[in-house]
Coordinates of C-alpha atoms in Angstrom, one line a residue:
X1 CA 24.7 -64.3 62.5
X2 CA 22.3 -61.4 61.6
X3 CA 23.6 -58.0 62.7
X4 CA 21.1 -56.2 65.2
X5 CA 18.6 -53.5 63.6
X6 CA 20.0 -50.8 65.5
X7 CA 16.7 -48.7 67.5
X8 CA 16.5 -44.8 67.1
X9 CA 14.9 -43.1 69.5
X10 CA 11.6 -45.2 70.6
X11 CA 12.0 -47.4 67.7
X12 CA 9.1 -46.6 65.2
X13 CA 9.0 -44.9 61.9
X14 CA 8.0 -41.6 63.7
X15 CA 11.8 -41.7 64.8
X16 CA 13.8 -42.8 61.7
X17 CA 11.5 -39.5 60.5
X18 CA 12.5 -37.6 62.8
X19 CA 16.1 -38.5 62.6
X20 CA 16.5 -37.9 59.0
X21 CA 15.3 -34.5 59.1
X22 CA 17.9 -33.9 61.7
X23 CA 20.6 -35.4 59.7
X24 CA 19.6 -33.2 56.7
X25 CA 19.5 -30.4 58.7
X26 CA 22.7 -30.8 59.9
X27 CA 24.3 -31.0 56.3
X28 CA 22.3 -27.6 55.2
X29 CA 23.7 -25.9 58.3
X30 CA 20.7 -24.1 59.6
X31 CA 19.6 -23.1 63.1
X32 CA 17.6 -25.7 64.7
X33 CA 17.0 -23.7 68.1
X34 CA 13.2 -24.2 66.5
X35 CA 12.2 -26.6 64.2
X36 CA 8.4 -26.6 62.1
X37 CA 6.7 -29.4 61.3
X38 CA 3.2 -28.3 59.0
X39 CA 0.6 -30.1 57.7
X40 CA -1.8 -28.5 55.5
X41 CA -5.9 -28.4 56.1
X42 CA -8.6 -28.1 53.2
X43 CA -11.2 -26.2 54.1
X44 CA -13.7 -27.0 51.1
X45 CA -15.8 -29.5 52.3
X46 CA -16.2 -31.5 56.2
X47 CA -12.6 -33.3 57.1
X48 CA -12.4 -36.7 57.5
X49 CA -9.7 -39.1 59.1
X50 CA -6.8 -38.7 56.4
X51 CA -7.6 -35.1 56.9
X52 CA -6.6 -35.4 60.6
X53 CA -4.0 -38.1 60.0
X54 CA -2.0 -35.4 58.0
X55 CA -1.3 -33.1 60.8
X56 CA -1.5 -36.1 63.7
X57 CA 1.3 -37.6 61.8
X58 CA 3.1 -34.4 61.7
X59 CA 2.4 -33.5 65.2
X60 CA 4.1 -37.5 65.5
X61 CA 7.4 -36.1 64.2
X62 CA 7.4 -32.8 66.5
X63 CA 7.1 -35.2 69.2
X64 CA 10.2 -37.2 68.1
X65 CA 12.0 -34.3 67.9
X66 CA 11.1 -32.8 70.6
X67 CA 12.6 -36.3 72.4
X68 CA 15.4 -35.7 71.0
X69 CA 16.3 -32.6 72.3
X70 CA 14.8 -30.0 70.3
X71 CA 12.1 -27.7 70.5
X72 CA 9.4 -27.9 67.7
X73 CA 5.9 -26.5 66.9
X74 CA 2.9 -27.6 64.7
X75 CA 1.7 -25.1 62.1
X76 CA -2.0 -26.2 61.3
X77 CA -2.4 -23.9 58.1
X78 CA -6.4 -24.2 57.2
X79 CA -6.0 -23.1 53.5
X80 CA -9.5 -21.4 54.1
X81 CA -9.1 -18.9 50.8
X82 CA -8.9 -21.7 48.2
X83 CA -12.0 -21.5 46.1
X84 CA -15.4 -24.2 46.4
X85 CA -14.7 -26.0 43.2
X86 CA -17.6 -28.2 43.6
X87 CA -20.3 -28.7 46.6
X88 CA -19.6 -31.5 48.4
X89 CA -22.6 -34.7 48.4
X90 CA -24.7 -34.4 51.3
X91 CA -24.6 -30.3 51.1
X92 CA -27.2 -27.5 50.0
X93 CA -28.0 -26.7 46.3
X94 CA -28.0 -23.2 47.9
X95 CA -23.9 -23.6 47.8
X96 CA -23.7 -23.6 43.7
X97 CA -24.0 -19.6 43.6
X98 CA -20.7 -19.2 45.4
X99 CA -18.7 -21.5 43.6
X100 CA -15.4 -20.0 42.6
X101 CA -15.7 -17.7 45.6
X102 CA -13.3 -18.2 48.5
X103 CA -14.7 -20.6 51.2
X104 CA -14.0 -18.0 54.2
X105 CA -16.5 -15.6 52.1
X106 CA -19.0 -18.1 51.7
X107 CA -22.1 -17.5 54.1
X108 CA -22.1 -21.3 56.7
X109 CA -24.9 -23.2 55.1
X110 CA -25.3 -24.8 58.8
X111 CA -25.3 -21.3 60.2
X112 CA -23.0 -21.9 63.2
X113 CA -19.9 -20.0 62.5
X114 CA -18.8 -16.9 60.5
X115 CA -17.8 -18.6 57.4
X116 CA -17.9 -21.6 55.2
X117 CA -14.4 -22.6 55.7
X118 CA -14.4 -21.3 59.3
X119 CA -16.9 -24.3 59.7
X120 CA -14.7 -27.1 58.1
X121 CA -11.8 -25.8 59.8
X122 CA -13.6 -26.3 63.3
X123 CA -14.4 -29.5 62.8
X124 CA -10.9 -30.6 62.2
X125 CA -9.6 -28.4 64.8
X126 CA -12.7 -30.2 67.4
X127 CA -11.0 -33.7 65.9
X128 CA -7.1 -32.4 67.1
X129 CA -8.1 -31.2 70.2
X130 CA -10.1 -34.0 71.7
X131 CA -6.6 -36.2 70.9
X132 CA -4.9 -34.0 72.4
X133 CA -3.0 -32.7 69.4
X134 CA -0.9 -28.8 70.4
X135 CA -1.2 -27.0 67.7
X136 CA -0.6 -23.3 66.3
X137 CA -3.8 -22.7 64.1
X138 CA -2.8 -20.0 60.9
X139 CA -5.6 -19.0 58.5
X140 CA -5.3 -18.9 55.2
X141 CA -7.1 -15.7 54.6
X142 CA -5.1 -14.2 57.2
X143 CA -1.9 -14.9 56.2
X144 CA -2.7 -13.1 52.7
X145 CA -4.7 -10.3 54.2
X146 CA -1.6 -9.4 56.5
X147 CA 0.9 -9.7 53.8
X148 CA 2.9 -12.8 55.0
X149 CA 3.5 -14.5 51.7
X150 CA 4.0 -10.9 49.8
X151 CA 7.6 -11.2 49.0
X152 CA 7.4 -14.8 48.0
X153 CA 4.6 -13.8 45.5
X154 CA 6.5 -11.1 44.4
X155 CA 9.5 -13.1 43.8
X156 CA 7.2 -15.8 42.1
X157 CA 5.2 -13.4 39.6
X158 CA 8.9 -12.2 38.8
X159 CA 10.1 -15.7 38.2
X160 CA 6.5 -16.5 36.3
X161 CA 7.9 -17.1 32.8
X162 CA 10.7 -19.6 34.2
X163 CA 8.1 -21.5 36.6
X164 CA 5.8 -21.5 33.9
X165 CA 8.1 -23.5 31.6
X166 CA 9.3 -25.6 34.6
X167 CA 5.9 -27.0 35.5
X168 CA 5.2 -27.5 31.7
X169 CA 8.0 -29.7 32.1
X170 CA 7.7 -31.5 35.1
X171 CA 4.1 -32.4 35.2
X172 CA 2.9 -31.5 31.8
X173 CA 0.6 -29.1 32.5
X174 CA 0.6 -25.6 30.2
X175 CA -1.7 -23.2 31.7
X176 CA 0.9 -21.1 33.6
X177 CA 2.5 -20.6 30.0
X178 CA 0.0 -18.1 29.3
X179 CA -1.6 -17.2 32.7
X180 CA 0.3 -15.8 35.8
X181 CA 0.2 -18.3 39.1
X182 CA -2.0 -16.0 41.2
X183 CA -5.6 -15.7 41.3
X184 CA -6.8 -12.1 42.8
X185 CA -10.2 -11.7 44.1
X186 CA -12.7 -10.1 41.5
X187 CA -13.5 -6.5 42.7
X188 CA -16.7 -6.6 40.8
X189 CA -18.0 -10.9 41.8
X190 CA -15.7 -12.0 44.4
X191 CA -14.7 -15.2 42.8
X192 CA -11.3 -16.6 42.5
X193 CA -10.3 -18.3 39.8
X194 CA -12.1 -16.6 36.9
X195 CA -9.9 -14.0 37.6
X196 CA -7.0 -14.6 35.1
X197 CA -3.6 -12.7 36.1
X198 CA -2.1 -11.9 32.6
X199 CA 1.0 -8.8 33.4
X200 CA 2.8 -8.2 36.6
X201 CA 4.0 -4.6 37.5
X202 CA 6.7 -5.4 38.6
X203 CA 7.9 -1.8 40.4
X204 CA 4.2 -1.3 41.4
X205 CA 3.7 -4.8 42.7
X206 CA 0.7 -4.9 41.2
X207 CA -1.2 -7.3 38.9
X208 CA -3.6 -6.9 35.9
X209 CA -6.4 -9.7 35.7
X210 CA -9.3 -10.2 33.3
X211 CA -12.8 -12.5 34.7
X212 CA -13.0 -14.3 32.4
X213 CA -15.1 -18.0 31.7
X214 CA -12.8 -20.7 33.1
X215 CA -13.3 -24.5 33.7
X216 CA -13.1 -25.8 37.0
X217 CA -12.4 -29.9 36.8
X218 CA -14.2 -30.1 33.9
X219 CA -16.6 -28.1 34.8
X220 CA -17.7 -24.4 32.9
X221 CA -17.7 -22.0 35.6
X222 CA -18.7 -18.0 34.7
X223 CA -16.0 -14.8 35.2
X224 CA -18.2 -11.8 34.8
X225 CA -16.1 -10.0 32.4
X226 CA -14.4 -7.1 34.9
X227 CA -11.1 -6.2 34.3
X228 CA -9.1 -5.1 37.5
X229 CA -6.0 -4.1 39.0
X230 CA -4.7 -5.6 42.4
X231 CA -2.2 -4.6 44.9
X232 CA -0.4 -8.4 46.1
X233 CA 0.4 -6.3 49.3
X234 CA -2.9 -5.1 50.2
X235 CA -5.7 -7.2 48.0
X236 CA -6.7 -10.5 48.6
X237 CA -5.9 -12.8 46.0
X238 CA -4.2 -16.6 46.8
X239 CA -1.5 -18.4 45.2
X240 CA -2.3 -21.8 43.3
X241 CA -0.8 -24.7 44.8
X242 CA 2.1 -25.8 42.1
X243 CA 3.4 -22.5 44.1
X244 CA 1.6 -21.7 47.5
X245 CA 3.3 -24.3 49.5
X246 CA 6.8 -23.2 48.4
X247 CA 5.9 -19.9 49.8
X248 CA 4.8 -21.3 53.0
X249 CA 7.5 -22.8 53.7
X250 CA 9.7 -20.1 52.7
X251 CA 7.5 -17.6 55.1
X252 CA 7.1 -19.7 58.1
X253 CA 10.5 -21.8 58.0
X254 CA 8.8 -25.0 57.4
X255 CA 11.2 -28.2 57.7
X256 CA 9.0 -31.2 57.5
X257 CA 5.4 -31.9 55.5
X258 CA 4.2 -34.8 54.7
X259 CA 1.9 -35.2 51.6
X260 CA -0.9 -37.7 50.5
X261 CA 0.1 -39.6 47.0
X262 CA -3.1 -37.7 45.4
X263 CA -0.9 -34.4 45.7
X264 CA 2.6 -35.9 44.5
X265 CA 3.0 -33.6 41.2
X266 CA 2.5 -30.2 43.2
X267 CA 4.7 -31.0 45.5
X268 CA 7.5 -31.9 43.0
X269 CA 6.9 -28.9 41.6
X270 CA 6.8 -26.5 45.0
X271 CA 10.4 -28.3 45.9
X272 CA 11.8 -27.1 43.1
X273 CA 10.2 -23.4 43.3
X274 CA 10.9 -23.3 46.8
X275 CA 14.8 -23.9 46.2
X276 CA 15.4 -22.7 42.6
X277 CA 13.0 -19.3 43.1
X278 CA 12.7 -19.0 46.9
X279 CA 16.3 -19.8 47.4
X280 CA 14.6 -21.8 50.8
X281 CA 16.0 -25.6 50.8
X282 CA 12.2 -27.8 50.7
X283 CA 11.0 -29.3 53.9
X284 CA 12.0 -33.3 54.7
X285 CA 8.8 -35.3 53.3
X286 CA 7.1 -38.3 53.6
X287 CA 4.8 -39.7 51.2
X288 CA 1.3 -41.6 52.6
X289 CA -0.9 -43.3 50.8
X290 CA -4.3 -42.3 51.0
X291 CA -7.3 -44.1 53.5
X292 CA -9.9 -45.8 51.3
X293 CA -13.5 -46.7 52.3
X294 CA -14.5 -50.6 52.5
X295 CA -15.5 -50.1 48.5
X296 CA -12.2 -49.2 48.3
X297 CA -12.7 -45.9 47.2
X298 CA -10.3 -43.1 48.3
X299 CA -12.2 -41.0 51.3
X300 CA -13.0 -38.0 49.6
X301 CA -14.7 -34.5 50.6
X302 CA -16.4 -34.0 47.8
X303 CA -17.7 -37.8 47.2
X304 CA -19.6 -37.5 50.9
X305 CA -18.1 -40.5 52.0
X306 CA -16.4 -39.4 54.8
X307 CA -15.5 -40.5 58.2
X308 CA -15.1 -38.1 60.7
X309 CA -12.7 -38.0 63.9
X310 CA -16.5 -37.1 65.6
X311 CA -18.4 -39.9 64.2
X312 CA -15.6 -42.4 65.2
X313 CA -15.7 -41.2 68.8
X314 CA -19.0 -42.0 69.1
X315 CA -17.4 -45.4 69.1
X316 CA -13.8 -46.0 70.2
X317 CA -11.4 -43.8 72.8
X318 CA -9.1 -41.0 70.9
X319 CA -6.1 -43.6 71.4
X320 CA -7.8 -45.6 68.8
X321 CA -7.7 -42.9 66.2
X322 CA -4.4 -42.2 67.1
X323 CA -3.1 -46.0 67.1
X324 CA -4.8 -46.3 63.6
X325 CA -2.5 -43.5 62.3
X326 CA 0.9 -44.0 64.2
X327 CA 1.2 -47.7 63.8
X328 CA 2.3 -47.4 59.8
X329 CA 2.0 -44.4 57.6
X330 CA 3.0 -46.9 54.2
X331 CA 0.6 -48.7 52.5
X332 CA -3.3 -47.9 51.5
X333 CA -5.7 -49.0 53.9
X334 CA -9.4 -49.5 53.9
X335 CA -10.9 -47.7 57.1
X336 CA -14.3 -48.1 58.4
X337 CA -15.9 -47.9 61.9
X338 CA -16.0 -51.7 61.7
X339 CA -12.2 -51.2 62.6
X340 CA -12.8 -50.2 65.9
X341 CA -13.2 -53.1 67.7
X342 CA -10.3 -54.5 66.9
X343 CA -8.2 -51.1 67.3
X344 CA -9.7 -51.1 70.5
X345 CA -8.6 -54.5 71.5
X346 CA -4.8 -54.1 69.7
X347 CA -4.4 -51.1 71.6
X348 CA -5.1 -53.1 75.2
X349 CA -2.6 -55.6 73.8
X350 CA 0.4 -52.4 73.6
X351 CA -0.4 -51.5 76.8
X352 CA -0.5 -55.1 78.4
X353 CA 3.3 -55.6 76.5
X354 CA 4.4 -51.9 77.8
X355 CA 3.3 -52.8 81.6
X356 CA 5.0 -56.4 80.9
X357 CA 1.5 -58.4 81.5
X358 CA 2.6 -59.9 77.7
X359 CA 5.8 -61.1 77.5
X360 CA 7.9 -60.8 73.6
X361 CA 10.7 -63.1 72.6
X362 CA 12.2 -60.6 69.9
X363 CA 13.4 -57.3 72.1
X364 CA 13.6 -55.3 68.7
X365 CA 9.1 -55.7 68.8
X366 CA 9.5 -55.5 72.1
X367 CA 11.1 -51.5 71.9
X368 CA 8.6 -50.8 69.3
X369 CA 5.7 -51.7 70.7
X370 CA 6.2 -50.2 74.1
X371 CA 7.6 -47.0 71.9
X372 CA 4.1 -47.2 69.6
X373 CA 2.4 -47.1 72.7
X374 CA 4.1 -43.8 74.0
X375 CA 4.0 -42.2 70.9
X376 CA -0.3 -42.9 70.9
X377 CA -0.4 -41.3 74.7
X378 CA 1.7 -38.3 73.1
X379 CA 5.0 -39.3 74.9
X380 CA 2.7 -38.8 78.3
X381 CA 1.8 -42.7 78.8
X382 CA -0.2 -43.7 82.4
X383 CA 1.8 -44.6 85.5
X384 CA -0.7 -47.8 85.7
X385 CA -2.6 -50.1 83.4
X386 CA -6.1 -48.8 82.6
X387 CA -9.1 -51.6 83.3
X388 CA -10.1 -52.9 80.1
X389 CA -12.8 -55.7 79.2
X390 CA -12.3 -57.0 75.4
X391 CA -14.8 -54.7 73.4
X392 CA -17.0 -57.8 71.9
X393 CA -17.8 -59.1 74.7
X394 CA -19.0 -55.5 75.6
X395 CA -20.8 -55.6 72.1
X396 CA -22.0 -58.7 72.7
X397 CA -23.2 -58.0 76.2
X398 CA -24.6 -54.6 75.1
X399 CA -27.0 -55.7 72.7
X400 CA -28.7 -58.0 75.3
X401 CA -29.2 -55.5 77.7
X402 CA -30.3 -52.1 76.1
X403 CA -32.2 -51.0 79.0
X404 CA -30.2 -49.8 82.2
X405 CA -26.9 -51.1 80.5
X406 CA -24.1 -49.9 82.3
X407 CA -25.1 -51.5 85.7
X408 CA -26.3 -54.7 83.7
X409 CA -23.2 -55.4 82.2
X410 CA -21.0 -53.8 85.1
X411 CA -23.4 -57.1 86.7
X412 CA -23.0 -59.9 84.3
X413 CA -19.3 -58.8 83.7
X414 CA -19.0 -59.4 87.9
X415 CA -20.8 -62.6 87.8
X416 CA -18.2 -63.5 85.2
X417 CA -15.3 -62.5 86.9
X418 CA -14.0 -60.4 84.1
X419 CA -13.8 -57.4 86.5
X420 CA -13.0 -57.1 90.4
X421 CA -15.2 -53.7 90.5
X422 CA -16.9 -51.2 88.6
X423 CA -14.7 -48.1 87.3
X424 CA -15.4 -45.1 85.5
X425 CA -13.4 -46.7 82.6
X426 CA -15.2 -49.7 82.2
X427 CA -18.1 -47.5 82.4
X428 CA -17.1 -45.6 79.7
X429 CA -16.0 -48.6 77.6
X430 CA -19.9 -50.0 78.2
X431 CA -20.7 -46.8 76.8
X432 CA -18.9 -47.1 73.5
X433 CA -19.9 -50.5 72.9
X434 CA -23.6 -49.7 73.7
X435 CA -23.3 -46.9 71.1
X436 CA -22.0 -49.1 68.4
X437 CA -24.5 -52.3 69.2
X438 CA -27.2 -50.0 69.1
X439 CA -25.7 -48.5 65.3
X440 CA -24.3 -51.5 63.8
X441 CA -26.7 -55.2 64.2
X442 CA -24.3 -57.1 62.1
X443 CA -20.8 -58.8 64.7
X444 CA -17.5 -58.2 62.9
X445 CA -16.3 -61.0 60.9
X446 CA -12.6 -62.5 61.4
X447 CA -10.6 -64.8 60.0
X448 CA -10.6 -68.1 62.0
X449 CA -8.4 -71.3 60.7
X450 CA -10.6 -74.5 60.5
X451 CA -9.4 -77.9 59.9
X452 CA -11.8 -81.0 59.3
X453 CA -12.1 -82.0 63.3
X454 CA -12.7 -78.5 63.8
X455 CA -15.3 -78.4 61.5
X456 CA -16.9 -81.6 62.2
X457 CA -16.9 -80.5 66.0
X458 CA -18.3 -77.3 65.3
X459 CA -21.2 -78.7 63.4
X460 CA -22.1 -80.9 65.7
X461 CA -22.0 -78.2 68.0
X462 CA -24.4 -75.9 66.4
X463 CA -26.6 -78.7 66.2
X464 CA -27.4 -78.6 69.8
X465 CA -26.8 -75.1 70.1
X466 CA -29.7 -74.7 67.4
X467 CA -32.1 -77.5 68.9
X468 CA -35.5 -76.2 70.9
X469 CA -33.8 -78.4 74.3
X470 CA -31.8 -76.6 76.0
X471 CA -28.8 -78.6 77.6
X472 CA -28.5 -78.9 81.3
X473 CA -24.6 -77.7 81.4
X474 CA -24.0 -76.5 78.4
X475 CA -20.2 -75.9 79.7
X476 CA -20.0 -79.8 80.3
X477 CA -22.1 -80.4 77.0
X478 CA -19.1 -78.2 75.2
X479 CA -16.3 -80.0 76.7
X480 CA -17.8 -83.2 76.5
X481 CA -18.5 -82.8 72.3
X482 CA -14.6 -82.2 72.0
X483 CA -13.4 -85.0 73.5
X484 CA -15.8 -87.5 71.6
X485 CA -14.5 -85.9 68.2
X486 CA -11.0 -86.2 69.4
X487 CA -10.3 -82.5 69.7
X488 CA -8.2 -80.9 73.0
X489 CA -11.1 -79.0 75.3
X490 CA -9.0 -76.3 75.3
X491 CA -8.7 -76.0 71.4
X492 CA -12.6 -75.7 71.2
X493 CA -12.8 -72.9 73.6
X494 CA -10.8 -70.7 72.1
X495 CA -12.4 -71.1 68.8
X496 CA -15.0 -70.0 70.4
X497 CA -13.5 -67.1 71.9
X498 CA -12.4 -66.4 68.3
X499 CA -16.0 -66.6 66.4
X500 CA -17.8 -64.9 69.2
X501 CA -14.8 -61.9 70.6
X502 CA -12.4 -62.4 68.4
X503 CA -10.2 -63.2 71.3
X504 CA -8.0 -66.2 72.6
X505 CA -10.3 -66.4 75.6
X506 CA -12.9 -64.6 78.3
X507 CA -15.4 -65.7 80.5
X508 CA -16.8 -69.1 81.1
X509 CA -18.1 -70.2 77.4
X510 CA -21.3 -72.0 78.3
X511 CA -22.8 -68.9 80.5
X512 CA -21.5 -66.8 77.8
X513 CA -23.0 -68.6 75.1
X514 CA -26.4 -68.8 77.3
X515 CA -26.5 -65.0 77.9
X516 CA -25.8 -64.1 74.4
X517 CA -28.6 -66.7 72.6
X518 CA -27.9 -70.1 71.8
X519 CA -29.1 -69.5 68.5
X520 CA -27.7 -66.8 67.8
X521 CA -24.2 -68.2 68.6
X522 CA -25.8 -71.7 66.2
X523 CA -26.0 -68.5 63.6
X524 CA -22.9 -67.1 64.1
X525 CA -20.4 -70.4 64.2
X526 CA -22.7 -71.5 60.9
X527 CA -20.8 -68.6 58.8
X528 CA -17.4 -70.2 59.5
X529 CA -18.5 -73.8 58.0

């Protein structure tokens, strides 16, 4: 007989986490009367969902432990003095005279907020605060400019020659042979990282820097030949990051991060600084793999192809975004809006499992799912089920009626008996959908298991569904069809519910069918054959 999986905490991965940092922490010995979690925001170009997912999945673990008995705080660190390396697709021309140039002194090409990176940062910050996400926000360009990092630099540019050789080694790359890891801020252009550090002064805590020509990716980008002195405690210059995050964590006491797969070599490295240089034991990690678009290419800033928290919103509820990240943080996934109908539906399925509407043979599924679904209402889940209608009938029902929607549908979906009453959350929900049938013509495809009766039954179906005579009872036409091809009824309608809502059933298919477009149902079951 199998042994039991034995459950921590709520049972999801968010726990085990959460409860590995704890035992670690326990080992080292440290005070854990407050316990960091970080996550780390770009600033150089607009964030997308793994951008959010980052600290979400952070603020997932600060949640755990906070479950467990301990108190814990987000740092959202916006890394707003890193240089624009490149201007992102879909952005002003006008951007390419500051690259190189810190993004928090780069004028807001849309002319909304003080800065460049003080607009990127917003949006992200917009994103965590309409899911709810508590957060302590720390700017970059603060942090330097009040001299929170200075004895980690100075530490680092004393320990340059050893790091130097150690990145050489662990990741192969040579640069910091020659140059120092810190980039000052020209005095004479203002850009970052044409501004080579070659001698620290040690006693002075100063550093000597050339700007000089440099390559950026593989890019040439300009130093304007000025040779400068700056003072780590009172300039602004910025720490690359093969050594920046190690002196985060050092500063602020950081004791979990977790970090996409495209950053794994700097964070090898900033372990090692942070406990060989720093003498600060490295935060508890987790690895994610990054969200891909439906090419399959990784989301990227600087590709264009984003997807923001705000454009998804336009389309599905917060919970959605947040089920999409705390369900699984293994594993690449392609993410589109397309997702959301099904997110929206999966998520009504948790809740009808926590408030015991869906019953679950295996109790181990049963404790994760109800603990998934307290983790995606940020430990705060209702006292009572929310009304839901399945999201493609809304779809469906929404592209019918595009004038005076809500009370349309709030009428058809009464005639059906979907709903007792209208509700501000159906009315909502109407809403949503409305917004995506009017963005997106094409229904979402899913997978739907055919064998040759079903087939032959579904032909014959489209047939009449596709024929200028309209049936007199198309319900009675449906039912009758199956049981001349031998097929259970019951078995037709829900592969109807399948092709048309994705769903196992909903209301009366012959109205249904009627209301949506017998041909355009003819159209729809014609892709499955």
């Amino acid at each position: 007989m199998e042994e039991e999986q034995q459950i921590i905490g709520r049972g999801t991965w968010i726990d085990k986490l959460a409860d590995e940092l704890l035992q670690r922490e326990k080992i080292l010995g440290r005070k854990t009367d407050l316990i960091r979690v970080e996550s780390g925001l770009g600033a150089s170009g607009i964030p997308h969902i793994g951008s959010l997912g980052d600290a979400v999945r952070a603020y997932g673990v600060k949640m755990a432990l906070e479950n467990f008995g301990f108190k814990s705080e987000l740092i959202a660190y916006s890394d707003d003095l890193d240089g624009l390396r490149k201007i992102p697709e879909g952005l002003p021309e006008t951007l390419k005279e500051h690259i190189g140039k810190p993004v928090s002194f780069i004028p807001d090409p849309f002319g909304c907020h003080d800065s460049y990176g003080l607009h990127m940062s917003s949006i992200l910050l917009d994103g965590l605060d309409k899911l709810g996400i508590k957060y302590k926000f720390q700017r970059g360009v603060d942090t330097y400019r009040n001299g929170l990092l200075k004895d980690q630099i100075h530490t680092i540019l004393t320990n340059s020659k050893k790091i130097g050789e150690k990145i050489a080694e662990m990741v192969g790359q040579e640069k910091y042979q020659e140059a120092l890891p810190y980039f000052p801020v020209c005095a004479n252009c203002g850009k970052l990282y044409t501004a080579i550090s070659y001698e620290y002064l040690t006693d002075e805590k100063k550093i000597k820097y050339r700007c000089a020509d440099t390559t950026i990716g593989s890019k040439p980008l300009k130093g304007c030949g000025h040779d400068g002195i700056a003072d780590i405690t009172k300039d602004l210059g910025k720490l690359p990051w093969k050594v920046e995050f190690a002196a985060r964590w050092s500063a602020f006491d950081i004791r979990f991060e977790a970090y996409g797969k495209d950053i794994m070599d700097s964070v090898k490295v900033n372990d090692w600084v942070a406990e060989e240089i720093l003498n600060f034991p490295a935060p508890t990690h987790v690895k994610y793999e990054m969200f891909l678009d439906k090419g399959g290419k990784k989301i990227s800033k600087s590709l264009g192809n984003v997807l923001t928290s705000q454009a998804w919103l336009r389309y599905g509820t917060p919970k959605t975004i947040l089920l999409l990240l705390y369900k699984r943080i293994t594993g690449a996934r392609e993410v589109g809006i397309d997702d959301i109908p099904a997110l929206m539906d999966e998520y009504n399925e948790l809740e009808n499992i926590y408030f015991g509407k869906i019953k679950l043979d295996n109790e181990t599924k049963v404790v994760r799912s109800k603990g998934l679904y307290e983790y995606v209402n940020l430990l705060n889940p209702p006292k009572t089920q929310t009304p839901y209608v399945n999201y493609r009938l809304l779809i469906q029902l929404c592209r019918i009626f595009r004038e005076n929607r809500i009370h349309l549908v709030t009428k058809k979906l009464l005639e059906y008996g979907t709903i007792k009453e209208s509700s501000p959350e159906i009315e909502e929900l109407i809403s949503l959908a409305g917004n995506y049938a009017d963005d997106y013509d094409t229904p979402t495809k899913v997978e739907v298991n055919l064998d040759d009766v079903s087939k032959q039954t579904l032909a014959h179906l489209v047939n009449i569904l596709s024929s200028d005579t309209e049936p007199t009872d198309l319900q009675n036409t449906i039912y009758q069809i199956a049981k001349d091809k031998g097929m259970q009824p019951k078995d037709l309608f829900k592969l109807l519910y399948q092709i048309i809502l994705a769903s196992d059933r909903g209301p009366k298919i012959g109205p249904l069918i009627i209301d949506i477009g017998r041909k355009k149902i003819a159209s729809s079951i014609s892709e499955y054959l």
